[in-house]
Amino acid sequence: MSRFQTTRWSLIEAARDDPDRSRAALEELCAAYRPPVLAYVRHSGYGRADAEDLTQSFFLRFLESGWYGRADPERGRFRSLLLTTLRHFLSDQRAQATAGKRGGADTHEGDVDVEQIAGGTDPEVAFTRAWMETVLERAMGRLHVECARAGRADQFRQLSSTLVERADAAELQAQAEACGMRANTLAVQAYRMRQRLRQLVRLELLQTVGSREALEQELAELRSILDATQ
Amino acid sequence: MSGEDTGTGRDSRWRFDPALARLAFGPSTRGAPTAEPWASSGLSPGWLGSGGISLDLGDPQQREFGDYELIEQIGRGGMGSIYRARQRNLGREVAIKLLSAGQRASEELVDSLRREAQHTAQLQHPNIVVVFEMGEHGGLIYYAMQLVPGRSLSEQLQSEGPMAPADAARMLRTAAEAVDYAHRLGVLHLDIKPGNILINADGEPLIADFGLARRLEQALDNERVSGTPSYMAPEQAQVQGHALSPATDVWALGAVLYEMLTGQPPFDFPDSKQTLRLLLQGQVRKPSRLRPLPADIEAICLHCLAKDPAARYQDARELADDLGRYLDGRAVSVRPLDVLQRLGRWTQRDPRLAAVAALVVCALFVAIAATALQWRRAERDAQAVVLRLWQYRRAAATRLDHDGDRPAALSQLLQNIREERDAGRTDLAQDDLQRLQRMRAAAGSSGRRVPAGGDGDGSDK
C-alpha cells in the first residue's frame, strides 16, 4: 500500500512546489477526512444540504488556494491545520453572507437549520470525534484487508466484535466451539488483532503528524478529548 | 456515537465505540503515569489467563512462531513464559521467552530491547546464558536464548532447601566470576536472583537475562513485574540513591548467597512495600541466627550486603577471590585471623606439609635435648676427672710427707686448695686446708720449716 509509505505531510510539502504532482494524493486525503469537516460544519449550525455544499467548497478552496502551504510539518499536525483553516473559512463565509445580505445578494441563509444541530455539541468536539472515527474506520478497514489476504476473513468477522467486549471463559469457549477452534487459539488471535489494530491506528495517524513525538502528543490529545466528552 | 450522530450520514460498518477508541488510541509506551481505564477492564493480557500469554501448543497454529517452532513450555516468570523451541534455519533448540506485556509494546521499546540484546549477545562466557536475538512476532515480544537443560537455583532451593556452605560458596564463586566478566565488558545485570541462575546437568550455574532483565523490568508495568525486591540493592530501591555500579550486582550475589545458606533471602515479606521499607531502614539479620554457619562465609555474605555500596566488595572479582580463600581454608579478606588460627587453617589445608613440618620441629627438639644431655654428661665426666686429680694429689702429698719431702707435699695440697676454691668446692678446700695445717703442725714439732708462700696462702683463711 504505497499510500501509507509517504506521509501526508510530505505530500503537502511536495504540493507547495509542484501542485499538479500531488494533487491526486491531496484529493484522496481530503476525501478521506471529509467526515470531520462535514461534522464541524453541521455542528456550526448549517443544515445538511448547506453543510455538504460548504464542505465541498472548503476542500476546493483548501486545494486551490494552497492553504496547506502555510503549514509547518515540523510542528503542526494535519488535524489542527484542517481545523484552523476550516474555522477561518466558516467565519469568512459568515462575513460574506452578512455582506451579501446587506447587498441583497443570494445567500444560503435560508438553509441554516438550527433545529437540526445534533445535540448542540461543540463543533470542534464533533470534528475531533469524527476525526477519530475516520482514523479508526480506516485502520479497521485495513485490518480487514490484511485478514482477508491471510485467508482469515471469517476470523476477522468473529473477532471484531470481541475486540473490546469482556469475554469470560465460558463465552470464549462457546465462541471457539462455534467456529471449531480452541478457546486459547481464539484468545491469542483476538489479542494479536488488537495489537495490530493499535499499530494500524498509529500508522494512520503518523501520516497526519510530522514526527513520532508529535504522534504521541496527538494520541494524548485525542484521548483527552475522548475522556472529556464521555 | 455513530456516523449518524456526527452528522456525516455515512454507512459506518464499525460504529464508533469509545471503548474501542480507548484501546486503539491508547498510549504507546508502557508504564504510562496515568492509569488507563481499559487496563483493568479485561483488555489487558490478563484476559488471556493469569500471568500473560498462554499458548496452546496442541494447536499447530500456535506452535508456529516465525522461524521457531514452540515445543513445550518450560517456565513461567513475572515477565513472561519460556518455551523450548526449535529454530528451523539453524536446526538448533533454543529457549524462547515471550513477554507477557507485549500488547503495549511500542516500536521504540522493541528497538531498544533489540539493541540491548545485540549488546548482550557479545557476552560469551560458559556461565552466562547466550542471548541470540530479540524480536517481535505476531505482536508478541520475544527473545531467543541458549537452552539450558536443568532447573533454576530457585527451583533447587525450593525442593532441596539450603545448601552446604562449601557447595554454596563454590557455586556462587562461579557465578561471581561470570558476573565479573560481564562487568568488565560494561554490562551490569541488576536483577540477579535465584530465578535467573540456571543450573545445568553438571551442576554448573549459568546466569540468564544478562543486561536485559533490568530493561525489561523498566519497560513492563510495575504490577506486572514479578517485582519482589528481596534481592534488590538499597540504591536500586531509591529514586535518589547511589549510582548503580558493579557493587549493585555484588549486593544481589550476597542476597543469593544468603538464600543458598539459609533458605530465605535477607528481606522477605509477602508485601513488597514492607520488604522495600525494611531494605531501606532495617538491618540484615545475621544468617547464623537462622542456621549455624562458619563465621567466614557469614562474614563474606554480610560484606556483600553492606547498605553503603562503598562498604561492599567493590567488584564481583573480590567476592569470587574471597569465596576461593574460604574454600581453600585460608583467611578471608573480611575476617583476618591471628597466628594460631592461621596455623590451624594451614594444617587443615595442607596436612602433609604440616606433618612434615611438625616432624622437623620434633627432630630439632630431640636433637637439642640430646645435645644438652651429652653436654651435662661431659661436664659430669670432667668433674670426676678433677676430683680424681685432687684425690691423687692428696694421696701424693701424704706419700711425699711420709717420705720426708714435706715442701712438695704441702705444694700439692696448696694447689688442690686453690683449684677447689676456684671450682667452688669450699668443703674440699677446707678438708685440704686442715690436712695442710696438720702437716705444718707435725713439721713444727719436728723442727722443720714450712715454705713461707705455702704458709701464707694456706693459713690466712
XYZ file of C-alpha atoms in Angstrom:
691
model
C 0.000 0.000 0.000
C 2.034 2.825 -1.298
C -0.226 5.475 0.116
C 0.977 4.563 3.584
C 4.588 4.884 2.686
C 4.613 8.617 2.236
C 3.324 10.781 4.999
C 0.657 13.224 4.056
C 2.849 15.935 5.369
C 5.461 15.136 2.780
C 2.725 15.233 0.143
C 1.696 18.642 1.390
C 5.263 19.843 1.227
C 5.597 18.484 -2.291
C 2.332 20.163 -3.238
C 3.834 23.510 -2.295
C 6.447 23.138 -5.039
C 4.554 21.121 -7.571
C 0.807 21.308 -7.065
C -0.050 19.153 -10.066
C 2.023 16.187 -8.997
C 0.461 15.930 -5.566
C -2.988 16.986 -6.468
C -4.325 13.466 -6.695
C -2.863 12.485 -3.338
C -4.263 15.569 -1.676
C -7.637 14.922 -3.177
C -7.549 11.438 -1.768
C -6.562 12.845 1.585
C -9.361 15.352 1.541
C -11.840 12.695 0.561
C -10.676 10.564 3.474
C -11.015 13.341 6.004
C -14.219 14.806 4.674
C -16.391 13.446 7.513
C -14.804 15.526 10.311
C -15.089 18.680 8.211
C -18.709 17.926 7.465
C -19.369 17.267 11.167
C -17.830 20.606 12.114
C -19.931 22.474 9.578
C -23.109 20.672 10.617
C -22.471 21.455 14.283
C -21.809 25.076 13.378
C -25.468 25.460 12.598
C -25.836 24.560 8.939
C -28.430 22.243 7.527
C -27.433 19.016 5.822
C -27.576 20.339 2.264
C -25.719 23.555 3.110
C -23.172 21.673 5.101
C -22.483 19.336 2.168
C -22.042 22.340 -0.141
C -19.840 24.242 2.293
C -17.661 21.182 2.863
C -17.280 20.776 -0.864
C -16.291 24.394 -1.377
C -13.983 24.303 1.633
C -11.960 21.459 0.155
C -11.907 23.152 -3.237
C -10.543 26.301 -1.626
C -8.182 24.285 0.531
C -6.698 22.592 -2.513
C -6.748 25.550 -4.844
C -5.663 28.395 -2.632
C -2.731 26.444 -1.218
C -3.633 26.994 2.429
C -1.786 23.838 3.170
C 1.325 25.693 2.096
C 1.271 27.628 5.366
C 1.581 24.510 7.415
C 4.786 23.737 9.249
C 5.196 19.974 9.157
C 7.919 20.191 11.814
C 5.492 21.377 14.423
C 1.985 21.092 13.174
C -0.482 18.335 12.672
C -2.760 17.886 9.744
C -5.775 17.804 12.055
C -5.043 21.214 13.587
C -4.245 22.662 10.171
C -7.528 21.437 8.791
C -9.430 22.706 11.829
C -7.837 26.156 11.839
C -8.343 26.578 8.129
C -11.918 25.434 8.441
C -12.615 27.879 11.266
C -11.329 30.756 9.139
C -13.221 29.521 6.159
C -16.529 29.418 8.002
C -16.004 32.827 9.577
C -15.246 34.205 6.080
C -18.409 32.536 4.864
C -20.445 34.150 7.588
C -18.890 37.564 6.878
C -19.648 37.174 3.191
C -23.147 36.061 3.952
C -23.739 39.118 6.109
C -22.245 41.412 3.430
C -24.235 39.667 0.720
C -27.446 40.128 2.694
C -26.738 43.831 3.009
C -26.037 43.966 -0.753
C -29.133 41.952 -1.481
C -27.239 39.049 -2.987
C -28.478 35.494 -2.942
C -27.362 33.722 0.238
C -27.611 30.393 1.963
C -29.252 31.950 4.965
C -32.485 30.183 4.359
C -30.749 26.852 4.614
C -29.479 27.409 8.125
C -31.351 24.872 10.161
C -30.621 25.343 13.812
C -33.135 22.648 14.752
C -31.025 20.026 13.157
C -27.897 20.693 15.131
C -27.243 17.379 16.720
C -27.386 17.710 20.467
C -25.793 21.136 20.403
C -22.295 19.578 20.516
C -19.369 21.942 20.206
C -18.239 21.929 16.542
C -14.621 21.246 17.470
C -15.548 18.271 19.611
C -17.746 16.946 16.825
C -14.849 17.441 14.438
C -12.409 15.555 16.670
C -14.724 12.652 17.315
C -15.459 12.338 13.641
C -11.720 12.505 13.047
C -11.095 9.636 15.432
C -13.918 7.691 13.911
C -12.372 8.174 10.499
C -8.940 7.065 11.683
C -10.403 4.048 13.430
C -12.519 3.133 10.452
C -9.579 3.346 8.108
C -7.481 1.213 10.484
C -10.249 -1.349 10.806
C -10.688 -1.380 7.044
C -7.046 -2.079 6.607
C -7.105 -4.773 9.280
C -9.974 -6.394 7.411
C -7.999 -6.322 4.185
C -4.984 -7.851 5.910
C -7.065 -10.618 7.445
C -8.788 -11.309 4.140
C -5.438 -11.551 2.397
C -4.276 -14.034 5.030
C -7.424 -16.061 4.377
C -8.885 -15.160 7.732
C -11.817 -13.003 6.735
C -14.168 -15.196 8.773
C -11.982 -14.893 11.804
C -11.994 -11.125 11.421
C -15.782 -11.117 11.402
C -15.921 -13.257 14.533
C -13.299 -11.381 16.448
C -14.002 -7.783 15.515
C -16.976 -7.923 17.873
C -14.875 -9.214 20.754
C -12.133 -6.636 20.451
C -13.469 -4.536 23.261
C -16.006 -6.726 24.959
C -15.012 -8.559 28.029
C -15.218 -12.184 27.066
C -15.390 -14.500 30.027
C -14.017 -18.005 29.764
C -17.391 -19.641 29.083
C -18.292 -17.124 26.410
C -14.914 -17.554 24.788
C -15.284 -21.318 24.900
C -18.720 -21.149 23.301
C -17.451 -18.855 20.601
C -14.481 -21.103 19.977
C -16.650 -24.193 19.719
C -18.929 -22.414 17.312
C -16.099 -21.944 14.882
C -14.318 -25.204 15.630
C -11.267 -23.685 17.287
C -9.644 -23.972 20.658
C -10.545 -21.189 23.056
C -6.917 -20.486 23.525
C -6.309 -20.053 19.822
C -9.198 -17.660 19.627
C -7.917 -15.665 22.574
C -4.474 -15.351 21.054
C -5.927 -14.343 17.720
C -8.071 -11.671 19.324
C -5.081 -10.457 21.225
C -2.982 -10.226 18.083
C -5.771 -8.499 16.249
C -5.995 -5.849 18.968
C -2.277 -5.377 18.736
C -2.414 -4.920 15.020
C -5.314 -2.502 15.262
C -3.292 -0.317 17.578
C -0.378 -0.387 15.182
C -2.583 0.490 12.238
C -4.141 3.403 14.105
C -0.685 4.717 14.796
C 0.390 4.247 11.201
C -2.683 6.098 10.069
C -2.077 8.965 12.491
C 1.589 9.068 11.618
C 0.529 10.200 8.154
C -1.016 13.302 9.672
C 1.762 14.394 12.024
C 5.369 15.360 11.485
C 7.186 13.064 13.896
C 6.883 10.267 16.429
C 6.895 12.778 19.266
C 4.059 14.605 17.608
C 2.281 11.267 17.250
C 2.367 10.727 20.993
C 1.099 14.268 21.545
C -1.657 13.729 19.055
C -2.670 10.475 20.739
C -2.697 12.119 24.155
C -4.788 14.996 22.875
C -7.271 12.716 21.178
C -7.567 10.654 24.345
C -8.209 13.709 26.478
C -10.969 14.832 24.127
C -12.418 11.341 24.239
C -12.426 11.412 28.045
C -13.840 14.917 28.219
C -16.812 14.114 26.045
C -17.842 10.894 27.715
C -21.671 7.728 18.842
C -22.418 6.612 15.329
C -21.927 8.053 11.893
C -25.446 9.369 12.087
C -24.716 11.257 15.280
C -21.762 13.067 13.870
C -23.840 14.208 11.011
C -21.699 12.573 8.371
C -24.541 10.356 7.280
C -22.185 7.568 6.311
C -22.896 3.924 6.470
C -20.367 3.140 9.142
C -19.584 -0.539 9.418
C -17.948 -0.147 12.784
C -19.973 2.068 14.996
C -17.811 4.433 16.945
C -17.246 2.712 20.236
C -15.470 4.765 22.938
C -14.018 1.577 24.449
C -12.603 0.561 21.086
C -11.300 4.094 20.604
C -9.586 3.915 24.001
C -7.986 0.662 23.048
C -6.933 1.879 19.641
C -5.716 5.312 20.717
C -4.184 4.111 23.988
C -0.697 5.226 24.996
C 2.132 3.624 23.074
C 4.569 3.423 25.912
C 4.364 1.114 28.863
C 4.145 2.239 32.418
C 2.385 5.442 31.484
C 1.936 7.615 34.552
C -1.797 7.845 34.128
C -3.932 4.867 34.908
C -5.597 3.629 31.804
C -9.243 2.819 32.234
C -9.033 -0.174 29.989
C -6.022 -1.696 31.683
C -8.261 -3.362 34.217
C -11.316 -3.835 32.070
C -10.406 -7.187 30.666
C -8.413 -5.821 27.770
C -5.046 -6.399 29.339
C -3.164 -9.583 28.566
C -4.533 -10.877 31.842
C -7.663 -11.508 29.864
C -5.857 -14.450 28.365
C -5.249 -16.023 31.717
C -3.139 -15.146 34.689
C 0.494 -14.407 34.049
C 0.125 -13.285 30.484
C 0.169 -15.098 27.199
C -0.591 -18.745 27.453
C -0.178 -20.556 24.206
C -1.845 -23.848 23.498
C 0.892 -25.902 21.888
C -1.579 -28.614 20.981
C -2.701 -26.189 18.334
C -0.360 -26.311 15.326
C -1.098 -22.690 14.534
C 0.134 -21.541 17.915
C 3.267 -23.664 17.722
C 4.377 -21.694 14.693
C 6.366 -18.697 15.768
C 8.228 -17.241 12.826
C 11.410 -19.201 12.326
C 10.744 -21.085 15.549
C 8.543 -23.984 16.403
C 7.494 -23.874 20.035
C 7.757 -27.333 21.541
C 6.884 -27.085 25.200
C 6.555 -24.557 27.948
C 9.469 -24.882 30.325
C 8.980 -21.928 32.593
C 6.838 -19.050 33.600
C 8.067 -15.913 35.260
C 6.872 -12.480 36.079
C 7.956 -11.237 32.700
C 6.536 -13.986 30.606
C 6.598 -17.604 29.657
C 9.593 -19.572 28.449
C 9.318 -22.228 25.803
C 11.648 -24.849 24.442
C 11.662 -24.251 20.713
C 13.363 -25.388 17.547
C 14.949 -22.778 15.325
C 14.358 -24.126 11.856
C 17.009 -22.409 9.756
C 19.790 -23.285 12.181
C 18.354 -26.617 13.252
C 19.021 -25.978 16.898
C 16.995 -25.985 20.050
C 16.652 -22.684 21.816
C 14.677 -21.191 24.656
C 12.109 -18.558 23.661
C 10.908 -16.116 26.227
C 7.590 -14.474 25.369
C 6.989 -11.274 27.235
C 3.647 -11.078 28.887
C 3.025 -7.379 28.321
C 3.646 -7.485 24.593
C 0.295 -5.911 23.952
C 1.526 -2.478 24.871
C 4.967 -2.597 23.373
C 5.889 0.489 21.446
C 8.142 0.223 18.445
C 10.728 2.294 20.294
C 10.727 -0.183 23.141
C 11.162 -3.109 20.797
C 14.025 -1.292 19.070
C 15.763 -0.515 22.342
C 15.359 -4.087 23.555
C 16.757 -5.356 20.296
C 19.817 -3.125 20.639
C 20.252 -4.337 24.199
C 20.006 -7.939 23.043
C 22.681 -7.328 20.403
C 24.873 -5.847 23.088
C 24.445 -8.740 25.477
C 24.841 -11.264 22.666
C 28.524 -10.315 22.797
C 28.862 -11.857 26.242
C 30.470 -15.209 25.571
C 31.075 -16.977 28.848
C 30.439 -20.586 29.844
C 28.424 -19.397 32.824
C 26.285 -16.818 31.044
C 23.205 -17.804 29.052
C 23.771 -16.596 25.489
C 21.079 -14.367 24.026
C 20.653 -14.976 20.299
C 18.145 -12.343 19.311
C 15.236 -10.281 20.377
C 12.318 -9.575 18.149
C 8.612 -9.221 17.721
C 6.343 -11.742 16.126
C 2.605 -11.507 15.802
C 2.565 -8.612 18.190
C 4.474 -10.522 20.862
C 7.922 -9.505 22.012
C 10.222 -12.443 22.471
C 13.822 -13.261 22.843
C 15.666 -16.353 21.831
C 18.431 -17.649 24.032
C 20.587 -20.637 24.743
C 18.569 -23.573 26.027
C 19.910 -24.765 29.376
C 18.518 -28.167 30.306
C 18.170 -28.250 34.064
C 16.441 -26.127 36.601
C 16.890 -22.770 38.223
C 18.607 -22.222 41.542
C 15.284 -21.010 42.829
C 13.670 -24.351 41.984
C 16.564 -26.235 43.519
C 16.391 -24.261 46.762
C 12.678 -24.767 46.870
C 12.869 -28.520 46.527
C 16.071 -29.215 48.423
C 16.320 -26.412 50.946
C 19.507 -24.608 51.980
C 22.863 -25.761 50.622
C 26.005 -26.831 52.453
C 28.210 -23.732 52.942
C 31.013 -25.142 50.778
C 28.617 -26.040 47.924
C 27.020 -22.617 48.123
C 30.425 -20.919 48.102
C 31.593 -22.981 45.131
C 28.505 -22.209 43.066
C 28.466 -18.540 43.962
C 32.153 -18.189 43.175
C 31.488 -19.450 39.640
C 28.533 -17.097 39.314
C 30.548 -14.153 40.655
C 33.325 -14.845 38.146
C 30.790 -14.762 35.299
C 29.289 -11.546 36.639
C 32.762 -10.044 36.848
C 33.386 -10.981 33.219
C 30.245 -9.136 32.141
C 31.143 -6.152 34.308
C 34.486 -5.941 32.567
C 32.601 -5.659 29.279
C 30.489 -2.906 30.759
C 27.261 -4.877 31.267
C 25.512 -4.816 34.632
C 22.851 -7.399 35.344
C 20.869 -5.541 38.024
C 18.407 -8.367 38.546
C 20.448 -11.289 39.805
C 18.241 -13.664 41.764
C 17.934 -17.431 42.183
C 15.327 -17.499 39.412
C 17.884 -16.047 36.994
C 20.584 -18.569 37.850
C 20.108 -21.765 35.886
C 21.858 -24.954 36.894
C 22.855 -27.272 34.090
C 23.188 -31.047 34.194
C 26.737 -30.755 35.575
C 25.545 -28.610 38.447
C 27.226 -25.526 36.959
C 25.391 -22.225 37.302
C 24.539 -20.119 34.221
C 23.263 -16.591 34.635
C 20.301 -15.673 32.469
C 18.836 -12.358 31.308
C 22.127 -10.503 31.463
C 21.628 -6.846 30.674
C 18.051 -7.495 29.627
C 16.265 -8.102 32.860
C 16.511 -4.564 34.089
C 15.464 -3.066 30.782
C 12.510 -5.374 30.583
C 11.504 -4.601 34.107
C 11.652 -0.904 33.394
C 9.638 -1.480 30.276
C 6.874 -3.536 31.817
C 4.174 -2.235 34.083
C 5.079 -2.311 37.727
C 2.211 -4.515 38.701
C 3.140 -6.979 36.032
C 6.720 -7.416 37.172
C 7.395 -10.344 39.471
C 8.907 -7.484 41.408
C 9.883 -8.895 44.782
C 12.616 -6.511 45.867
C 14.184 -9.246 48.004
C 17.404 -9.243 46.000
C 17.457 -5.554 45.157
C 20.245 -3.332 46.480
C 19.131 -0.306 48.511
C 20.426 2.066 45.839
C 18.086 0.385 43.341
C 15.111 0.940 45.561
C 15.673 4.671 45.923
C 14.951 7.329 43.390
C 17.839 9.451 44.623
C 20.083 6.532 45.516
C 23.722 5.930 44.689
C 24.562 5.346 41.059
C 24.210 1.718 40.024
C 27.575 0.010 39.792
C 29.176 -3.440 39.943
C 28.627 -3.205 43.714
C 24.879 -3.277 42.994
C 25.249 -6.733 41.477
C 27.514 -7.680 44.402
C 24.598 -6.988 46.749
C 22.363 -9.283 44.719
C 25.024 -12.013 44.721
C 25.211 -11.632 48.513
C 21.426 -11.901 48.741
C 21.539 -15.063 46.633
C 24.292 -16.467 48.882
C 22.155 -15.612 51.896
C 19.297 -17.621 50.486
C 21.572 -20.509 49.495
C 22.824 -20.680 53.087
C 19.595 -20.084 54.975
C 16.821 -20.917 52.539
C 15.432 -17.394 52.556
C 16.508 -14.037 51.132
C 17.727 -11.329 53.525
C 14.474 -9.366 53.371
C 11.465 -11.409 52.564
C 7.894 -10.388 53.101
C 4.845 -11.196 51.037
C 4.194 -7.468 50.840
C 6.808 -5.906 48.598
C 6.264 -2.472 50.150
C 7.212 -3.822 53.548
C 10.218 -5.569 52.038
C 11.275 -2.275 50.484
C 10.846 -0.422 53.760
C 12.984 -2.966 55.569
C 15.551 -2.905 52.805
C 15.947 0.838 53.238
C 15.617 1.097 57.008
C 16.176 -2.313 58.556
C 19.277 -4.326 59.312
C 20.201 -7.570 57.621
C 19.675 -10.396 60.089
C 22.831 -12.452 60.554
C 22.422 -15.674 58.595
C 23.880 -17.629 61.514
C 20.796 -16.746 63.518
C 18.801 -18.841 61.086
C 21.233 -21.697 60.732
C 24.657 -22.493 62.242
C 27.289 -21.330 59.766
C 31.071 -20.949 59.558
C 31.971 -17.401 60.605
C 33.945 -16.770 57.385
C 31.148 -17.474 54.941
C 28.838 -15.386 57.078
C 31.335 -12.514 57.024
C 31.570 -12.771 53.212
C 27.788 -12.786 52.881
C 27.298 -9.804 55.164
C 30.089 -7.874 53.457
C 28.130 -8.114 50.193
C 25.034 -6.852 51.998
C 26.505 -3.588 53.307
C 23.970 -0.808 52.781
C 26.633 1.568 51.544
C 27.891 0.354 48.151
C 31.372 1.627 49.024
C 31.464 -0.710 52.034
C 30.868 -3.823 49.910
C 33.274 -5.787 47.766
C 33.965 -3.304 45.014
C 33.528 -5.862 42.303
C 32.461 -9.434 41.812
C 36.099 -10.482 41.381
C 36.897 -9.553 45.008
C 33.918 -11.597 46.115
C 34.974 -14.574 43.999
C 38.509 -14.349 45.394
C 37.283 -14.333 48.968
C 34.997 -17.285 48.312
C 38.052 -19.039 46.867
C 40.003 -18.272 50.046
C 37.147 -19.603 52.124
C 37.054 -22.793 50.079
C 40.840 -23.173 50.425
C 40.531 -22.682 54.164
C 42.644 -19.519 54.066
C 41.867 -16.304 55.869
C 39.206 -14.299 54.053
C 39.822 -10.604 53.491
C 36.824 -9.583 55.550
C 37.775 -11.560 58.665
C 41.557 -11.580 59.459
C 42.850 -14.382 61.708
C 45.536 -14.486 64.444
C 48.701 -16.598 64.118
C 47.322 -19.666 65.861
C 44.132 -19.619 63.743
C 46.244 -19.278 60.636
C 48.381 -22.203 61.744
C 45.270 -24.230 62.404
C 43.852 -23.355 58.937
C 47.148 -24.208 57.349
C 47.323 -27.637 58.947
C 43.772 -28.307 57.804
C 44.503 -27.031 54.349
C 47.829 -28.833 53.806
C 48.058 -31.714 56.280
C 51.000 -33.471 54.586
C 53.222 -30.437 54.517
C 52.126 -29.668 58.063
C 53.032 -33.197 59.172
C 56.497 -32.928 57.613
C 56.991 -29.547 59.260
C 55.861 -30.934 62.608
C 58.357 -33.811 62.232
C 61.183 -31.387 61.505
C 60.305 -29.336 64.578
C 60.168 -32.507 66.755
C 63.521 -33.712 65.424
C 65.016 -30.359 66.270
C 63.735 -30.583 69.837
C 65.037 -34.118 70.229
C 68.423 -33.079 68.905
C 68.645 -30.137 71.292
C 67.667 -32.336 74.220
C 70.190 -34.981 73.270
C 72.958 -32.420 72.923
C 72.128 -30.947 76.303
C 72.196 -34.381 77.835
C 75.565 -35.115 76.287
C 76.861 -31.775 77.464
C 75.795 -32.446 81.006
C 77.301 -35.904 80.894
C 80.599 -34.476 79.606
C 80.525 -31.858 82.333
C 79.914 -34.564 84.887
C 82.815 -36.618 83.477
C 85.108 -33.611 83.544
C 84.244 -33.026 87.216
C 85.000 -36.620 88.075
C 88.416 -36.260 86.449
C 89.148 -33.155 88.523
C 88.007 -34.897 91.720
C 90.241 -37.778 90.880
C 93.142 -35.361 90.251
C 92.609 -33.714 93.635
C 92.374 -37.131 95.290
C 95.559 -38.186 93.549
C 97.364 -35.007 94.784
C 96.098 -35.636 98.323
C 97.495 -39.190 98.160
C 100.731 -37.867 96.621
C 101.028 -35.250 99.404
C 100.575 -37.894 102.104
C 103.155 -40.106 100.444
C 105.652 -37.201 99.955
C 105.113 -36.156 103.595
C 105.673 -39.690 104.659
C 108.842 -39.827 102.524
C 110.057 -36.622 104.183
C 109.613 -34.251 101.247
C 107.183 -32.031 103.141
C 107.524 -28.919 100.919
C 106.467 -30.937 97.854
C 103.592 -32.441 99.834
C 102.403 -29.012 101.022
C 102.707 -27.669 97.477
C 100.414 -30.487 96.247
C 97.800 -29.614 98.865
C 98.092 -25.879 98.208
C 97.397 -26.459 94.519
C 94.390 -28.552 95.481
C 93.039 -25.845 97.807
C 93.470 -23.152 95.109
C 91.674 -25.201 92.455
C 88.954 -26.370 94.842
C 88.216 -22.783 95.824
C 88.109 -21.747 92.172
C 85.682 -24.579 91.440
C 83.519 -23.527 94.391
C 84.193 -26.727 96.339
C 84.930 -24.978 99.678
C 84.181 -28.190 101.558
C 87.055 -29.968 99.835
C 89.231 -26.865 100.147
C 88.504 -26.844 103.923
C 89.443 -30.531 104.222
C 92.697 -29.986 102.343
C 93.472 -26.886 104.458
C 93.049 -28.897 107.688
C 95.254 -31.611 106.214
C 97.872 -28.967 105.361
C 97.685 -27.461 108.877
C 98.142 -30.905 110.412
C 101.300 -31.380 108.271
C 102.645 -27.964 109.315
C 101.897 -28.726 112.978
C 103.765 -32.005 112.612
C 106.622 -30.145 110.862
C 106.732 -27.563 113.735
C 107.132 -30.331 116.327
C 109.933 -31.943 114.319
C 111.746 -28.536 113.848
C 111.423 -28.498 110.131
C 110.470 -25.397 108.257
C 107.421 -24.912 106.197
C 107.809 -22.849 102.991
C 106.726 -19.220 103.626
C 104.467 -18.876 100.492
C 102.528 -22.033 101.335
C 102.047 -20.950 104.897
C 100.733 -17.502 103.980
C 98.369 -18.919 101.387
C 97.130 -21.733 103.486
C 96.603 -20.106 106.908
C 95.061 -16.773 106.121
C 91.561 -18.245 105.749
